[in-house]
Amino acid sequence: MGQRIAGVLAAAGCDVLVYDADPAALDRAVRALAGDGLRVGVAGSVPAVARDADLVIEAVVENLALKQELFAELDAANPTGVLATNTSVLPVTAIAARTTRPGRVVGTHWWNPPHLIPLVEVVRGEHTTGETMERTVGYLGYLGKTPVRVEKDVPGFVGNRLQHALWREAIALVAGGVCDAATVDLVVRNTIGLRLAQMGPIENADYVGLDLTLAIHETVLPSINRDPGPSPLLRDLVAAGQLGAKTGRGFLDWPPGARDTAGQRLADHVTRQLRDQPDTTAGNTTTGNTTDNEEIR
Ligand SMILES: NC(=O)c1ccc[n+]([C@@H]2O[C@H](COP(=O)([O-])OP(=O)(O)OC[C@H]3O[C@@H](n4cnc5c(N)ncnc54)[C@H](O)[C@@H]3O)[C@@H](O)[C@H]2O)c1
């Protein structure tokens, strides 16, 4: 994520410095960016990467203690820049806990692949100031992204809450023997998946009628999975070392090369969709939460 996000900034003409605790990862990232014709500078430490930055974007592994320590270091090194975390689900407020200026810590949740997916969630921690929100929305608008404001620091923000509500039910259907794993994906890809990029759930509820939506919810919600924790089936697979593509088997079989093929298939699909629908905010929805890029510039 860090490499690709740095690439978006470099492509927009920003002066970019990158740092990674693993020199080999840093070297790979810089080479890959250079291969795409994108130049970034390299810093030798956390303070050096942060010192003069208007915007720092953190994309280290998803570990709260590590991120807290890192943000304390960033805070000490740079007193005025926006300090953004790319966490997927950790609370922004907790990540800022060891800083002296939590008002300028904000979530910028980029989606993978970050150079292709247009939308970035801008997450307000409990102490994030309005000015930090505005500055962050402005920077992302300048990069050509579609920033949306998430006004409460709820785990998973907006997109991942929706995504994992679906994944929980998907796993429950398999665990309950309703259908096999491949069938779940076949149904999603060939029904709701075909529609979602054009019509989100709120517009779709309005479109079919809220009376129908109410009637459906009366019947189906009581039987939809609402376990408060991960599925026992998921725990069992992980305990058995069946981690998915990286181990060759998860819910599905992943022969050598299948992960790369799937990643390419996904990137090609996103690229085609964006080519055919370049304005991702189009549709019968209010765009009040998004930014007018021209205004920000
Ligand atoms: N992969 C995704 O699809 C995705 C999507 C959205 C958000 N995120 C979030 O982005 C962040 C990074 O995810 P990723 O998938 O790119 O992880 P990754 O493991 O591929 O990369 C993390 C990098 O952080 C480096 N690192 C670890 N500790 C460090 C430290 N103390 N200082 C500097 N660098 C350090 C590692 O060497 C590694 O190169 C996570 O918070 C993740 O939840 C990931």
Tab-separated table of C-alpha atoms and ligand atoms in Angstrom:
chain	number	residue	atom	x	y	z
A	1	MET	CA	0.000	0.000	0.000
A	2	GLY	CA	2.765	2.428	0.958
A	3	GLN	CA	4.547	2.010	-2.375
A	4	ARG	CA	1.406	2.584	-4.414
A	5	ILE	CA	0.259	5.540	-2.303
A	6	ALA	CA	3.706	7.125	-2.707
A	7	GLY	CA	3.283	6.564	-6.448
A	8	VAL	CA	-0.042	8.441	-6.493
A	9	LEU	CA	1.602	11.413	-4.750
A	10	ALA	CA	4.605	11.357	-7.078
A	11	ALA	CA	2.355	11.128	-10.158
A	12	ALA	CA	0.539	14.268	-8.959
A	13	GLY	CA	3.859	16.139	-8.843
A	14	CYS	CA	4.359	16.174	-5.070
A	15	ASP	CA	7.818	15.946	-3.511
A	16	VAL	CA	7.704	12.500	-1.939
A	17	LEU	CA	10.003	10.864	0.597
A	18	VAL	CA	9.543	7.217	1.545
A	19	TYR	CA	10.818	5.128	4.434
A	20	ASP	CA	10.464	1.460	5.389
A	21	ALA	CA	12.073	-0.273	8.372
A	22	ASP	CA	13.019	-3.142	6.039
A	23	PRO	CA	15.721	-1.886	3.649
A	24	ALA	CA	14.934	-4.630	1.124
A	25	ALA	CA	11.241	-3.623	1.030
A	26	LEU	CA	12.256	0.014	0.639
A	27	ASP	CA	14.587	-0.842	-2.214
A	28	ARG	CA	11.909	-2.936	-3.963
A	29	ALA	CA	9.377	-0.120	-3.651
A	30	VAL	CA	11.689	2.540	-5.034
A	31	ARG	CA	12.726	0.320	-7.945
A	32	ALA	CA	9.110	-0.545	-8.764
A	33	LEU	CA	8.144	3.123	-8.739
A	34	ALA	CA	11.129	4.018	-10.931
A	35	GLY	CA	9.987	1.283	-13.316
A	36	ASP	CA	6.688	3.146	-13.591
A	37	GLY	CA	8.576	6.385	-14.285
A	38	LEU	CA	7.912	7.752	-10.797
A	39	ARG	CA	10.706	9.330	-8.748
A	40	VAL	CA	10.644	9.449	-4.965
A	41	GLY	CA	13.323	10.303	-2.434
A	42	VAL	CA	14.422	7.900	0.264
A	43	ALA	CA	14.740	8.787	3.947
A	44	GLY	CA	16.930	6.868	6.380
A	45	SER	CA	14.693	7.095	9.460
A	46	VAL	CA	11.206	7.916	10.696
A	47	PRO	CA	12.148	11.469	11.839
A	48	ALA	CA	13.885	12.116	8.522
A	49	VAL	CA	10.887	11.049	6.447
A	50	ALA	CA	8.494	13.169	8.496
A	51	ARG	CA	10.467	16.292	9.339
A	52	ASP	CA	9.427	18.716	6.603
A	53	ALA	CA	6.258	17.038	5.354
A	54	ASP	CA	2.891	18.764	4.956
A	55	LEU	CA	1.330	15.296	4.940
A	56	VAL	CA	2.697	12.056	6.375
A	57	ILE	CA	0.894	8.837	5.387
A	58	GLU	CA	1.675	5.810	7.544
A	59	ALA	CA	1.155	2.353	6.006
A	60	VAL	CA	3.019	-0.075	8.284
A	61	VAL	CA	1.631	-3.448	9.346
A	62	GLU	CA	-1.757	-3.457	11.097
A	63	ASN	CA	-0.478	-3.465	14.698
A	64	LEU	CA	-1.803	-0.898	17.178
A	65	ALA	CA	1.219	-0.797	19.509
A	66	LEU	CA	3.567	-0.319	16.558
A	67	LYS	CA	1.436	2.441	15.052
A	68	GLN	CA	1.170	4.206	18.434
A	69	GLU	CA	4.933	4.193	18.809
A	70	LEU	CA	5.386	5.412	15.249
A	71	PHE	CA	2.925	8.289	15.664
A	72	ALA	CA	4.697	9.408	18.860
A	73	GLU	CA	7.894	9.571	16.774
A	74	LEU	CA	6.185	11.387	13.888
A	75	ASP	CA	4.643	13.883	16.307
A	76	ALA	CA	8.028	14.638	17.851
A	77	ALA	CA	9.677	15.048	14.440
A	78	ASN	CA	7.098	17.272	12.754
A	79	PRO	CA	4.956	19.775	14.703
A	80	THR	CA	2.639	21.045	11.950
A	81	GLY	CA	2.006	18.439	9.239
A	82	VAL	CA	-1.091	16.286	8.925
A	83	LEU	CA	-0.301	12.810	10.283
A	84	ALA	CA	-2.449	10.250	8.481
A	85	THR	CA	-2.818	6.536	9.110
A	86	ASN	CA	-3.842	4.065	6.430
A	87	THR	CA	-5.178	1.616	9.010
A	88	SER	CA	-7.997	-0.609	7.738
A	89	VAL	CA	-9.862	-1.050	11.010
A	90	LEU	CA	-7.867	0.226	14.026
A	91	PRO	CA	-9.299	3.268	15.868
A	92	VAL	CA	-7.619	6.488	14.747
A	93	THR	CA	-8.087	7.854	18.278
A	94	ALA	CA	-6.070	4.965	19.735
A	95	ILE	CA	-3.323	5.364	17.124
A	96	ALA	CA	-2.987	9.028	18.171
A	97	ALA	CA	-2.968	8.202	21.908
A	98	ARG	CA	0.746	8.755	22.446
A	99	THR	CA	1.016	11.991	20.461
A	100	THR	CA	0.970	15.432	22.063
A	101	ARG	CA	-1.111	16.879	19.173
A	102	PRO	CA	-3.844	14.330	18.378
A	103	GLY	CA	-5.824	17.065	16.625
A	104	ARG	CA	-3.742	16.597	13.476
A	105	VAL	CA	-3.948	12.795	13.384
A	106	VAL	CA	-6.495	11.534	10.868
A	107	GLY	CA	-7.366	8.330	9.066
A	108	THR	CA	-6.870	8.168	5.317
A	109	HIS	CA	-8.216	4.777	4.379
A	110	TRP	CA	-7.072	4.045	0.845
A	111	TRP	CA	-8.422	0.969	-0.895
A	112	ASN	CA	-6.326	-1.601	-2.666
A	113	PRO	CA	-5.075	-1.085	-5.353
A	114	PRO	CA	-4.687	2.514	-4.171
A	115	HIS	CA	-3.498	3.892	-7.525
A	116	LEU	CA	-6.743	2.648	-9.119
A	117	ILE	CA	-9.510	2.874	-6.518
A	118	PRO	CA	-10.678	6.508	-6.568
A	119	LEU	CA	-12.209	6.822	-3.125
A	120	VAL	CA	-10.364	7.435	0.144
A	121	GLU	CA	-12.179	7.514	3.492
A	122	VAL	CA	-11.053	10.445	5.677
A	123	VAL	CA	-11.665	9.365	9.252
A	124	ARG	CA	-12.094	11.793	12.116
A	125	GLY	CA	-10.625	10.555	15.392
A	126	GLU	CA	-12.136	11.849	18.615
A	127	HIS	CA	-9.584	14.664	18.746
A	128	THR	CA	-9.085	15.341	15.020
A	129	THR	CA	-9.730	19.015	14.308
A	130	GLY	CA	-11.962	20.361	11.579
A	131	GLU	CA	-8.898	22.020	10.072
A	132	THR	CA	-7.119	18.659	9.816
A	133	MET	CA	-10.186	17.137	8.125
A	134	GLU	CA	-10.301	20.044	5.635
A	135	ARG	CA	-6.591	19.917	4.894
A	136	THR	CA	-6.725	16.147	4.329
A	137	VAL	CA	-9.767	16.345	2.082
A	138	GLY	CA	-7.977	19.102	0.170
A	139	TYR	CA	-4.773	17.110	-0.293
A	140	LEU	CA	-6.685	14.045	-1.510
A	141	GLY	CA	-8.747	16.159	-3.873
A	142	TYR	CA	-5.528	17.606	-5.266
A	143	LEU	CA	-4.336	14.043	-5.915
A	144	GLY	CA	-7.478	13.436	-7.984
A	145	LYS	CA	-9.010	11.149	-5.369
A	146	THR	CA	-12.599	11.190	-4.150
A	147	PRO	CA	-12.325	11.875	-0.419
A	148	VAL	CA	-15.316	11.213	1.814
A	149	ARG	CA	-15.610	12.308	5.414
A	150	VAL	CA	-16.227	9.644	8.028
A	151	GLU	CA	-17.262	11.680	11.042
A	152	LYS	CA	-17.046	8.980	13.719
A	153	ASP	CA	-14.120	6.729	14.551
A	154	VAL	CA	-16.004	3.433	14.313
A	155	PRO	CA	-13.999	0.232	13.626
A	156	GLY	CA	-13.896	-0.505	9.907
A	157	PHE	CA	-15.149	3.013	9.066
A	158	VAL	CA	-17.795	2.793	6.306
A	159	GLY	CA	-16.492	0.523	3.572
A	160	ASN	CA	-14.977	-2.262	5.646
A	161	ARG	CA	-18.030	-2.464	7.909
A	162	LEU	CA	-20.168	-3.055	4.836
A	163	GLN	CA	-17.664	-5.425	3.294
A	164	HIS	CA	-17.254	-7.574	6.392
A	165	ALA	CA	-20.988	-7.728	7.076
A	166	LEU	CA	-21.128	-9.451	3.678
A	167	TRP	CA	-18.101	-11.675	4.380
A	168	ARG	CA	-19.557	-12.804	7.726
A	169	GLU	CA	-22.736	-13.956	6.031
A	170	ALA	CA	-20.750	-15.524	3.155
A	171	ILE	CA	-18.744	-17.648	5.596
A	172	ALA	CA	-21.893	-18.495	7.604
A	173	LEU	CA	-23.605	-19.786	4.458
A	174	VAL	CA	-20.660	-22.115	3.783
A	175	ALA	CA	-20.368	-23.192	7.429
A	176	GLY	CA	-24.109	-23.877	7.541
A	177	GLY	CA	-23.979	-26.084	4.455
A	178	VAL	CA	-26.340	-23.851	2.463
A	179	CYS	CA	-23.968	-23.909	-0.513
A	180	ASP	CA	-20.275	-24.434	-1.152
A	181	ALA	CA	-17.641	-21.689	-1.087
A	182	ALA	CA	-17.332	-21.360	-4.860
A	183	THR	CA	-21.102	-20.967	-5.172
A	184	VAL	CA	-21.157	-18.041	-2.727
A	185	ASP	CA	-18.708	-16.145	-4.915
A	186	LEU	CA	-20.496	-17.134	-8.111
A	187	VAL	CA	-23.771	-15.742	-6.741
A	188	VAL	CA	-22.172	-12.492	-5.517
A	189	ARG	CA	-20.204	-11.876	-8.710
A	190	ASN	CA	-23.175	-12.550	-10.973
A	191	THR	CA	-25.920	-10.772	-9.023
A	192	ILE	CA	-25.249	-8.005	-6.524
A	193	GLY	CA	-21.639	-7.647	-7.689
A	194	LEU	CA	-22.801	-6.655	-11.158
A	195	ARG	CA	-24.999	-3.927	-9.728
A	196	LEU	CA	-23.060	-2.447	-6.835
A	197	ALA	CA	-20.716	-0.196	-8.804
A	198	GLN	CA	-23.743	1.515	-10.323
A	199	MET	CA	-26.224	1.470	-7.464
A	200	GLY	CA	-25.321	1.371	-3.786
A	201	PRO	CA	-27.546	-0.197	-1.112
A	202	ILE	CA	-29.254	3.018	-0.058
A	203	GLU	CA	-30.218	4.085	-3.566
A	204	ASN	CA	-31.204	0.479	-4.309
A	205	ALA	CA	-33.511	0.375	-1.267
A	206	ASP	CA	-35.203	3.563	-2.446
A	207	TYR	CA	-35.311	2.214	-5.999
A	208	VAL	CA	-37.140	-1.020	-5.128
A	209	GLY	CA	-39.269	0.772	-2.516
A	210	LEU	CA	-38.802	1.070	1.227
A	211	ASP	CA	-42.038	-0.852	1.824
A	212	LEU	CA	-40.572	-3.839	-0.018
A	213	THR	CA	-37.254	-3.379	1.798
A	214	LEU	CA	-39.123	-3.416	5.124
A	215	ALA	CA	-41.027	-6.581	4.191
A	216	ILE	CA	-37.808	-8.347	3.152
A	217	HIS	CA	-36.028	-7.296	6.340
A	218	GLU	CA	-38.908	-8.530	8.508
A	219	THR	CA	-38.384	-12.019	7.061
A	220	VAL	CA	-34.668	-12.314	6.364
A	221	LEU	CA	-32.903	-10.331	9.096
A	222	PRO	CA	-33.792	-12.730	11.942
A	223	SER	CA	-31.971	-15.552	10.127
A	224	ILE	CA	-28.936	-13.609	8.928
A	225	ASN	CA	-25.804	-14.364	10.914
A	226	ARG	CA	-25.087	-11.897	13.721
A	227	ASP	CA	-22.383	-13.687	15.698
A	228	PRO	CA	-20.335	-11.121	17.609
A	229	GLY	CA	-17.020	-12.830	16.761
A	230	PRO	CA	-15.304	-14.588	13.860
A	231	SER	CA	-16.792	-17.830	12.531
A	232	PRO	CA	-15.489	-21.087	14.079
A	233	LEU	CA	-14.953	-22.308	10.493
A	234	LEU	CA	-12.620	-19.361	9.827
A	235	ARG	CA	-10.741	-20.038	13.073
A	236	ASP	CA	-10.377	-23.728	12.170
A	237	LEU	CA	-8.987	-22.986	8.705
A	238	VAL	CA	-6.441	-20.535	10.119
A	239	ALA	CA	-5.445	-22.983	12.883
A	240	ALA	CA	-4.928	-25.662	10.198
A	241	GLY	CA	-2.615	-23.341	8.253
A	242	GLN	CA	-5.102	-22.982	5.393
A	243	LEU	CA	-4.601	-19.226	4.981
A	244	GLY	CA	-5.795	-18.893	1.397
A	245	ALA	CA	-3.766	-17.895	-1.663
A	246	LYS	CA	-0.469	-17.606	0.209
A	247	THR	CA	-0.560	-21.230	1.456
A	248	GLY	CA	-2.222	-22.764	-1.609
A	249	ARG	CA	-5.511	-23.476	0.138
A	250	GLY	CA	-8.158	-21.567	2.060
A	251	PHE	CA	-11.860	-21.869	1.314
A	252	LEU	CA	-10.696	-22.550	-2.251
A	253	ASP	CA	-7.633	-24.164	-3.868
A	254	TRP	CA	-4.900	-21.781	-5.023
A	255	PRO	CA	-2.404	-23.489	-7.357
A	256	PRO	CA	0.933	-21.718	-8.000
A	257	GLY	CA	0.410	-18.478	-9.958
A	258	ALA	CA	-3.313	-18.280	-9.174
A	259	ARG	CA	-2.898	-15.364	-6.775
A	260	ASP	CA	-1.114	-13.217	-9.388
A	261	THR	CA	-3.732	-14.121	-11.981
A	262	ALA	CA	-6.530	-13.131	-9.608
A	263	GLY	CA	-4.821	-9.819	-8.755
A	264	GLN	CA	-4.395	-8.996	-12.434
A	265	ARG	CA	-8.005	-9.979	-13.180
A	266	LEU	CA	-9.154	-7.613	-10.442
A	267	ALA	CA	-6.946	-4.722	-11.583
A	268	ASP	CA	-8.078	-5.163	-15.202
A	269	HIS	CA	-11.711	-5.173	-14.125
A	270	VAL	CA	-11.352	-2.025	-12.004
A	271	THR	CA	-9.504	-0.283	-14.835
A	272	ARG	CA	-12.241	-1.178	-17.348
A	273	GLN	CA	-14.989	-0.050	-14.986
A	274	LEU	CA	-13.290	3.280	-14.353
A	275	ARG	CA	-12.749	3.772	-18.070
A	276	ASP	CA	-16.445	3.213	-18.725
A	277	GLN	CA	-17.589	5.193	-15.685
A	278	PRO	CA	-14.873	7.807	-15.043
A	279	ASP	CA	-17.071	9.850	-12.682
A	280	THR	CA	-17.437	7.457	-9.791
A	281	THR	CA	-19.638	9.908	-7.884
A	282	ALA	CA	-22.262	9.859	-10.645
A	283	GLY	CA	-25.672	8.385	-9.929
A	284	ASN	CA	-28.866	9.438	-8.268
A	285	THR	CA	-27.117	10.212	-5.011
A	286	THR	CA	-26.157	13.370	-3.240
A	287	THR	CA	-22.458	14.084	-3.542
A	288	GLY	CA	-22.511	16.408	-0.562
A	289	ASN	CA	-19.869	14.439	1.284
A	290	THR	CA	-17.364	14.562	-1.534
A	291	THR	CA	-15.100	17.396	-2.467
A	292	ASP	CA	-15.187	19.735	-5.373
A	293	ASN	CA	-11.543	19.377	-6.373
A	294	GLU	CA	-11.450	22.714	-8.143
A	295	GLU	CA	-12.664	24.498	-5.044
A	296	ILE	CA	-9.908	22.972	-2.936
A	297	ARG	CA	-7.165	23.840	-5.354
B	1	LIG	N1	-3.368	-4.540	1.795
B	1	LIG	C1	-4.545	-3.957	1.706
B	1	LIG	O1	-5.414	-4.360	0.911
B	1	LIG	C2	-4.858	-2.754	2.554
B	1	LIG	C3	-5.917	-1.920	2.189
B	1	LIG	C4	-6.190	-0.769	2.948
B	1	LIG	C5	-5.421	-0.506	4.063
B	1	LIG	N2	-4.395	-1.361	4.409
B	1	LIG	C6	-3.610	-1.016	5.602
B	1	LIG	O2	-2.372	-0.449	5.164
B	1	LIG	C7	-1.344	-0.791	6.097
B	1	LIG	C8	-0.231	-1.531	5.364
B	1	LIG	O3	-0.772	-2.685	4.775
B	1	LIG	P1	0.040	-3.508	3.646
B	1	LIG	O4	-0.873	-4.549	3.157
B	1	LIG	O5	0.690	-2.552	2.676
B	1	LIG	O6	1.179	-4.177	4.578
B	1	LIG	P2	2.609	-4.776	4.159
B	1	LIG	O7	2.939	-5.773	5.209
B	1	LIG	O8	2.618	-5.168	2.725
B	1	LIG	O9	3.590	-3.521	4.306
B	1	LIG	C9	3.899	-2.967	5.538
B	1	LIG	C10	5.311	-2.395	5.458
B	1	LIG	O10	5.565	-1.724	6.699
B	1	LIG	C11	6.938	-1.908	6.984
B	1	LIG	N3	7.176	-1.621	8.392
B	1	LIG	C12	6.871	-2.416	9.457
B	1	LIG	N4	7.204	-1.787	10.607
B	1	LIG	C13	7.692	-0.573	10.256
B	1	LIG	C14	8.184	0.536	11.004
B	1	LIG	N5	8.241	0.516	12.337
B	1	LIG	N6	8.605	1.635	10.326
B	1	LIG	C15	8.552	1.649	8.979
B	1	LIG	N7	8.097	0.634	8.216
B	1	LIG	C16	7.675	-0.474	8.864
B	1	LIG	C17	7.222	-3.347	6.579
B	1	LIG	O11	8.611	-3.558	6.390
B	1	LIG	C18	6.418	-3.467	5.294
B	1	LIG	O12	7.184	-3.169	4.153
B	1	LIG	C19	-2.020	-1.623	7.196
B	1	LIG	O13	-2.421	-0.763	8.242
B	1	LIG	C20	-3.231	-2.192	6.477
B	1	LIG	O14	-4.273	-2.531	7.367
B	1	LIG	C21	-4.090	-2.449	3.669
